[in-house]
Tab-separated table of C-alpha atoms in Angstrom:
chain	number	residue	atom	x	y	z
A	1	UNK	CA	0.000	0.000	0.000
A	2	UNK	CA	1.202	3.546	-0.781
A	3	UNK	CA	1.694	6.228	1.886
A	4	UNK	CA	-1.063	5.866	4.444
A	5	UNK	CA	-2.295	6.603	7.961
A	6	UNK	CA	-3.220	3.626	10.150
A	7	UNK	CA	-6.139	3.742	12.584
A	8	UNK	CA	-6.940	0.971	15.045
A	9	UNK	CA	-10.628	0.240	15.676
A	10	UNK	CA	-12.604	-2.000	18.021
A	11	UNK	CA	-16.219	-0.920	17.565
A	12	UNK	CA	-16.197	1.531	20.482
A	13	UNK	CA	-17.270	5.176	20.415
A	14	UNK	CA	-13.702	6.464	21.013
A	15	UNK	CA	-12.560	4.390	18.029
A	16	UNK	CA	-15.190	6.088	15.869
A	17	UNK	CA	-13.706	9.438	16.855
A	18	UNK	CA	-10.257	8.156	15.953
A	19	UNK	CA	-11.487	7.085	12.500
A	20	UNK	CA	-12.915	10.516	11.755
A	21	UNK	CA	-9.742	12.228	12.966
A	22	UNK	CA	-7.555	9.842	10.962
A	23	UNK	CA	-9.632	10.410	7.818
A	24	UNK	CA	-9.129	14.174	8.125
A	25	UNK	CA	-5.434	13.638	8.750
A	26	UNK	CA	-5.043	11.403	5.699
A	27	UNK	CA	-6.707	14.045	3.543
A	28	UNK	CA	-4.361	16.738	4.890
A	29	UNK	CA	-1.383	14.507	4.134
A	30	UNK	CA	-2.679	13.515	0.704
A	31	UNK	CA	-2.423	9.807	1.486
A	32	UNK	CA	-4.644	6.773	2.039
A	33	UNK	CA	-6.264	5.464	5.224
A	34	UNK	CA	-5.814	1.904	6.512
A	35	UNK	CA	-8.317	0.722	9.137
A	36	UNK	CA	-7.162	-2.184	11.302
A	37	UNK	CA	-9.195	-4.436	13.601
A	38	UNK	CA	-7.533	-7.246	15.552
A	39	UNK	CA	-9.410	-10.264	16.909
A	40	UNK	CA	-7.479	-11.219	20.020
A	41	UNK	CA	-7.053	-14.854	21.068
A	42	UNK	CA	-9.553	-16.008	23.684
A	43	UNK	CA	-7.850	-16.420	27.090
A	44	UNK	CA	-7.038	-19.830	28.537
A	45	UNK	CA	-8.436	-23.018	27.015
A	46	UNK	CA	-11.762	-21.563	25.931
A	47	UNK	CA	-11.028	-21.908	22.165
A	48	UNK	CA	-11.042	-25.711	22.586
A	49	UNK	CA	-14.571	-25.570	23.996
A	50	UNK	CA	-16.142	-23.073	21.627
A	51	UNK	CA	-19.406	-24.129	19.993
A	52	UNK	CA	-19.674	-24.615	16.211
A	53	UNK	CA	-19.745	-21.300	14.383
A	54	UNK	CA	-18.105	-19.339	17.222
A	55	UNK	CA	-15.014	-18.474	15.195
A	56	UNK	CA	-17.229	-17.465	12.294
A	57	UNK	CA	-19.154	-15.120	14.587
A	58	UNK	CA	-15.908	-13.529	15.777
A	59	UNK	CA	-14.853	-12.959	12.180
A	60	UNK	CA	-18.295	-11.622	11.294
A	61	UNK	CA	-18.134	-9.174	14.190
A	62	UNK	CA	-14.708	-7.968	13.106
A	63	UNK	CA	-15.876	-7.480	9.547
A	64	UNK	CA	-18.835	-5.501	10.840
A	65	UNK	CA	-16.505	-3.268	12.873
A	66	UNK	CA	-14.393	-2.593	9.785
A	67	UNK	CA	-17.390	-1.935	7.542
A	68	UNK	CA	-18.787	0.556	10.060
A	69	UNK	CA	-15.412	2.317	10.356
A	70	UNK	CA	-14.911	2.432	6.578
A	71	UNK	CA	-18.374	3.956	6.168
A	72	UNK	CA	-17.535	6.642	8.729
A	73	UNK	CA	-14.283	7.440	6.951
A	74	UNK	CA	-15.905	7.677	3.511
A	75	UNK	CA	-18.692	9.872	4.856
A	76	UNK	CA	-16.044	12.126	6.360
A	77	UNK	CA	-13.876	12.169	3.227
A	78	UNK	CA	-15.726	10.838	0.154
A	79	UNK	CA	-12.659	10.779	-2.114
A	80	UNK	CA	-10.310	9.188	0.398
A	81	UNK	CA	-8.744	5.836	-0.483
A	82	UNK	CA	-9.719	3.470	2.343
A	83	UNK	CA	-8.318	-0.012	2.961
A	84	UNK	CA	-9.175	-2.415	5.800
A	85	UNK	CA	-7.364	-5.226	7.593
A	86	UNK	CA	-8.891	-7.918	9.811
A	87	UNK	CA	-6.334	-10.052	11.619
A	88	UNK	CA	-6.170	-12.451	14.559
A	89	UNK	CA	-3.446	-11.926	17.125
A	90	UNK	CA	-2.324	-9.449	19.764
A	91	UNK	CA	-3.498	-5.877	19.212
A	92	UNK	CA	-0.201	-4.279	20.228
A	93	UNK	CA	1.917	-6.598	18.103
A	94	UNK	CA	-0.193	-6.132	14.980
A	95	UNK	CA	-0.331	-2.345	15.324
A	96	UNK	CA	3.413	-2.111	15.947
A	97	UNK	CA	3.988	-4.047	12.744
A	98	UNK	CA	1.550	-1.860	10.823
A	99	UNK	CA	3.235	1.258	12.204
A	100	UNK	CA	6.463	0.374	10.418
A	101	UNK	CA	5.050	1.347	7.011
A	102	UNK	CA	2.629	4.080	8.128
A	103	UNK	CA	2.847	7.860	8.145
A	104	UNK	CA	1.411	7.699	11.647
A	105	UNK	CA	-0.894	5.609	13.840
A	106	UNK	CA	-4.164	6.907	15.272
A	107	UNK	CA	-5.984	5.364	18.241
A	108	UNK	CA	-8.983	6.144	20.383
A	109	UNK	CA	-8.297	7.111	23.977
A	110	UNK	CA	-10.191	4.183	25.440
A	111	UNK	CA	-12.208	1.190	24.325
A	112	UNK	CA	-12.325	-2.594	24.308
A	113	UNK	CA	-9.818	-4.332	22.074
A	114	UNK	CA	-11.190	-7.431	20.326
A	115	UNK	CA	-12.953	-9.806	22.748
A	116	UNK	CA	-10.269	-10.123	25.422
A	117	UNK	CA	-11.276	-6.967	27.281
A	118	UNK	CA	-7.988	-5.166	26.618
A	119	UNK	CA	-8.466	-1.455	27.110
A	120	UNK	CA	-7.435	0.465	24.035
A	121	UNK	CA	-5.953	3.006	26.427
A	122	UNK	CA	-3.436	0.315	27.330
A	123	UNK	CA	-2.745	-0.250	23.648
A	124	UNK	CA	-2.071	3.446	23.066
A	125	UNK	CA	0.372	3.508	25.982
A	126	UNK	CA	2.058	0.384	24.600
A	127	UNK	CA	2.545	2.076	21.218
A	128	UNK	CA	3.261	5.705	22.081
A	129	UNK	CA	7.002	6.130	22.363
A	130	UNK	CA	7.662	2.500	21.416
A	131	UNK	CA	7.393	2.840	17.631
A	132	UNK	CA	9.264	5.195	15.332
A	133	UNK	CA	6.014	6.404	13.783
A	134	UNK	CA	4.151	9.239	15.533
A	135	UNK	CA	1.185	7.957	17.549
A	136	UNK	CA	-1.908	10.143	17.908
A	137	UNK	CA	-4.346	9.383	20.713
A	138	UNK	CA	-7.705	10.989	20.021
A	139	UNK	CA	-9.576	12.232	23.054
A	140	UNK	CA	-11.725	15.282	23.670
A	141	UNK	CA	-12.001	16.161	19.986
A	142	UNK	CA	-13.035	19.849	19.782
A	143	UNK	CA	-16.444	20.524	18.261
A	144	UNK	CA	-14.913	23.266	16.138
A	145	UNK	CA	-11.477	23.889	14.688
A	146	UNK	CA	-9.504	26.281	16.863
A	147	UNK	CA	-6.567	26.774	14.508
A	148	UNK	CA	-3.901	26.148	17.130
A	149	UNK	CA	-1.316	23.456	17.815
A	150	UNK	CA	0.360	23.192	21.239
A	151	UNK	CA	3.817	21.667	21.686
A	152	UNK	CA	5.804	21.110	24.857
A	153	UNK	CA	9.603	21.215	24.660
A	154	UNK	CA	12.552	21.198	27.050
A	155	UNK	CA	15.545	21.761	24.789
A	156	UNK	CA	16.451	18.060	24.489
A	157	UNK	CA	16.923	16.176	21.223
A	158	UNK	CA	13.658	14.350	21.858
A	159	UNK	CA	11.710	17.564	22.193
A	160	UNK	CA	13.402	18.907	19.049
A	161	UNK	CA	11.666	16.120	17.139
A	162	UNK	CA	8.368	17.170	18.713
A	163	UNK	CA	8.997	20.742	17.578
A	164	UNK	CA	9.695	19.582	14.026
A	165	UNK	CA	6.442	17.601	13.939
A	166	UNK	CA	4.466	20.486	15.476
A	167	UNK	CA	5.767	23.051	12.989
A	168	UNK	CA	5.040	20.692	10.079
A	169	UNK	CA	1.525	20.069	11.380
A	170	UNK	CA	0.855	23.770	11.923
A	171	UNK	CA	2.061	24.566	8.394
A	172	UNK	CA	-0.060	21.743	6.948
A	173	UNK	CA	-3.180	23.004	8.731
A	174	UNK	CA	-2.502	26.730	8.359
A	175	UNK	CA	-2.686	26.917	12.157
A	176	UNK	CA	-0.866	28.919	14.797
A	177	UNK	CA	1.597	27.244	17.145
A	178	UNK	CA	1.930	27.710	20.891
A	179	UNK	CA	5.335	26.449	22.022
A	180	UNK	CA	5.467	25.831	25.772
A	181	UNK	CA	8.677	25.584	27.755
A	182	UNK	CA	8.388	25.117	31.503
A	183	UNK	CA	10.984	25.393	34.212
A	184	UNK	CA	11.009	24.766	37.943
A	185	UNK	CA	12.496	26.755	40.798
A	186	UNK	CA	15.663	25.349	42.361
A	187	UNK	CA	15.480	24.311	45.992
A	188	UNK	CA	17.510	26.665	48.210
A	189	UNK	CA	17.697	27.283	51.911
A	190	UNK	CA	15.345	29.784	53.573
A	191	UNK	CA	16.506	33.384	53.376
A	192	UNK	CA	19.271	32.660	50.885
A	193	UNK	CA	20.825	35.943	49.769
A	194	UNK	CA	21.631	34.573	46.327
A	195	UNK	CA	18.016	33.603	45.620
A	196	UNK	CA	17.013	36.621	43.509
A	197	UNK	CA	20.143	36.667	41.317
A	198	UNK	CA	19.853	32.899	40.924
A	199	UNK	CA	16.281	33.175	39.687
A	200	UNK	CA	17.199	35.978	37.299
A	201	UNK	CA	20.107	33.958	35.880
A	202	UNK	CA	17.900	30.876	35.609
A	203	UNK	CA	15.180	32.776	33.779
A	204	UNK	CA	17.715	34.245	31.355
A	205	UNK	CA	19.094	30.752	30.697
A	206	UNK	CA	15.624	29.346	30.049
A	207	UNK	CA	14.842	32.173	27.647
A	208	UNK	CA	18.007	31.312	25.748
A	209	UNK	CA	16.952	27.652	25.619
A	210	UNK	CA	13.664	28.751	24.046
A	211	UNK	CA	15.390	30.948	21.493
A	212	UNK	CA	17.934	28.291	20.531
A	213	UNK	CA	15.260	25.603	20.185
A	214	UNK	CA	12.719	27.628	18.203
A	215	UNK	CA	14.887	29.735	15.877
A	216	UNK	CA	15.752	26.978	13.321
A	217	UNK	CA	12.089	25.990	12.946
A	218	UNK	CA	10.864	29.569	12.746
A	219	UNK	CA	13.320	30.125	9.917
A	220	UNK	CA	12.216	26.949	8.134
A	221	UNK	CA	8.481	27.683	8.576
A	222	UNK	CA	8.164	31.479	8.462
A	223	UNK	CA	4.464	31.165	7.622
A	224	UNK	CA	3.704	29.652	11.035
A	225	UNK	CA	2.691	32.188	13.663
A	226	UNK	CA	4.414	31.189	16.901
A	227	UNK	CA	3.437	32.118	20.436
A	228	UNK	CA	6.251	31.327	22.849
A	229	UNK	CA	5.246	30.522	26.424
A	230	UNK	CA	7.850	30.320	29.188
A	231	UNK	CA	6.291	29.286	32.492
A	232	UNK	CA	7.552	28.357	35.926
A	233	UNK	CA	5.448	25.308	36.698
A	234	UNK	CA	4.916	21.624	36.073
A	235	UNK	CA	4.741	20.829	32.336
A	236	UNK	CA	1.753	18.465	32.532
A	237	UNK	CA	-0.518	21.025	34.155
A	238	UNK	CA	0.574	23.853	31.864
A	239	UNK	CA	0.277	21.814	28.663
A	240	UNK	CA	-3.083	20.284	29.612
A	241	UNK	CA	-4.495	23.708	30.435
A	242	UNK	CA	-3.358	24.968	27.038
A	243	UNK	CA	-4.918	21.919	25.356
A	244	UNK	CA	-8.399	23.286	26.090
A	245	UNK	CA	-7.885	25.828	23.290
A	246	UNK	CA	-5.996	23.582	20.854
A	247	UNK	CA	-6.722	21.145	18.033
A	248	UNK	CA	-3.679	19.005	18.830
A	249	UNK	CA	-0.980	18.705	21.507
A	250	UNK	CA	2.464	17.406	20.561
A	251	UNK	CA	4.980	15.924	22.999
A	252	UNK	CA	8.240	14.036	22.624
A	253	UNK	CA	8.526	10.501	23.919
A	254	UNK	CA	11.326	11.163	26.370
A	255	UNK	CA	13.725	13.842	27.579
A	256	UNK	CA	15.102	15.463	30.724
A	257	UNK	CA	14.014	18.694	32.327
A	258	UNK	CA	16.640	21.356	32.926
A	259	UNK	CA	17.406	20.035	36.423
A	260	UNK	CA	16.580	16.396	35.739
A	261	UNK	CA	13.347	16.950	37.629
A	262	UNK	CA	10.920	16.345	34.804
A	263	UNK	CA	11.322	13.284	32.617
A	264	UNK	CA	9.447	13.970	29.396
A	265	UNK	CA	8.375	10.344	29.296
A	266	UNK	CA	6.383	11.067	32.429
A	267	UNK	CA	5.135	14.291	30.904
A	268	UNK	CA	3.853	12.563	27.775
A	269	UNK	CA	2.191	9.945	29.955
A	270	UNK	CA	0.469	12.633	32.032
A	271	UNK	CA	-0.604	14.626	28.984
A	272	UNK	CA	-2.055	11.507	27.348
A	273	UNK	CA	-4.268	10.989	30.385
A	274	UNK	CA	-5.371	14.560	31.012
A	275	UNK	CA	-5.239	16.583	27.774
A	276	UNK	CA	-8.548	17.902	26.450
A	277	UNK	CA	-7.751	17.375	22.755
A	278	UNK	CA	-5.913	14.763	20.651
A	279	UNK	CA	-2.263	14.161	21.593
A	280	UNK	CA	0.593	13.228	19.251
A	281	UNK	CA	3.567	11.436	20.815
A	282	UNK	CA	6.664	11.706	18.622
A	283	UNK	CA	9.732	9.560	19.127
A	284	UNK	CA	13.241	10.640	18.149
């Protein structure tokens, strides 16, 4: 199959939202959409005791899930090339394999995978940061387009990849970009005389980190309007608050905060759980 976006479905409402988001994304990218449903193995020895026709009913259900998803995608984007895949196996393993040839993978925030009761939220956590392809987890899809992308960065190589993805996405959508860099106060003794100069030096250093990180991408994408936000606070709270006014949040899969206090892997995990719009996790 040519360039395509992969979306995993399981018949749940969150998966429907992921299909619609993925269809829009495929159109923006000018590529096809591949819809994947995985029938997971039944736990224990139950397959040996299944009545006649049980396996056929599982396959029929999976085909129904795919047909429903394909209909949603074609209603959303009538001229979009849509392909489907029904496969037995482990959801995570199949989607990781499919991610190897995809532009990106799109998943719902929560749902039941196959018949084994695997939460799709667990699948998204198993994929995000573990595959080279960007993984988008669709949750809290805004009712209207807000024309803004939010990206969190800390100056690490991992967050540089997130910045690249965010600038590309903003340019593709014709959206503005809010780039958020957070920092935390150092711990000093009470009444320390050096506290004020230390904070001033720290703030100046963080401003320089922002400038160094953003300048190459601003030069490459001059059409993208950038709002730089430098905040003293925890990145998860700041980014999730900003997500309320965004179409998409972008985070890197891993990186270290300026004082080693904030591991970006933990940040991406927190944002995935609490953001109020779709989240893209990009791995270096």
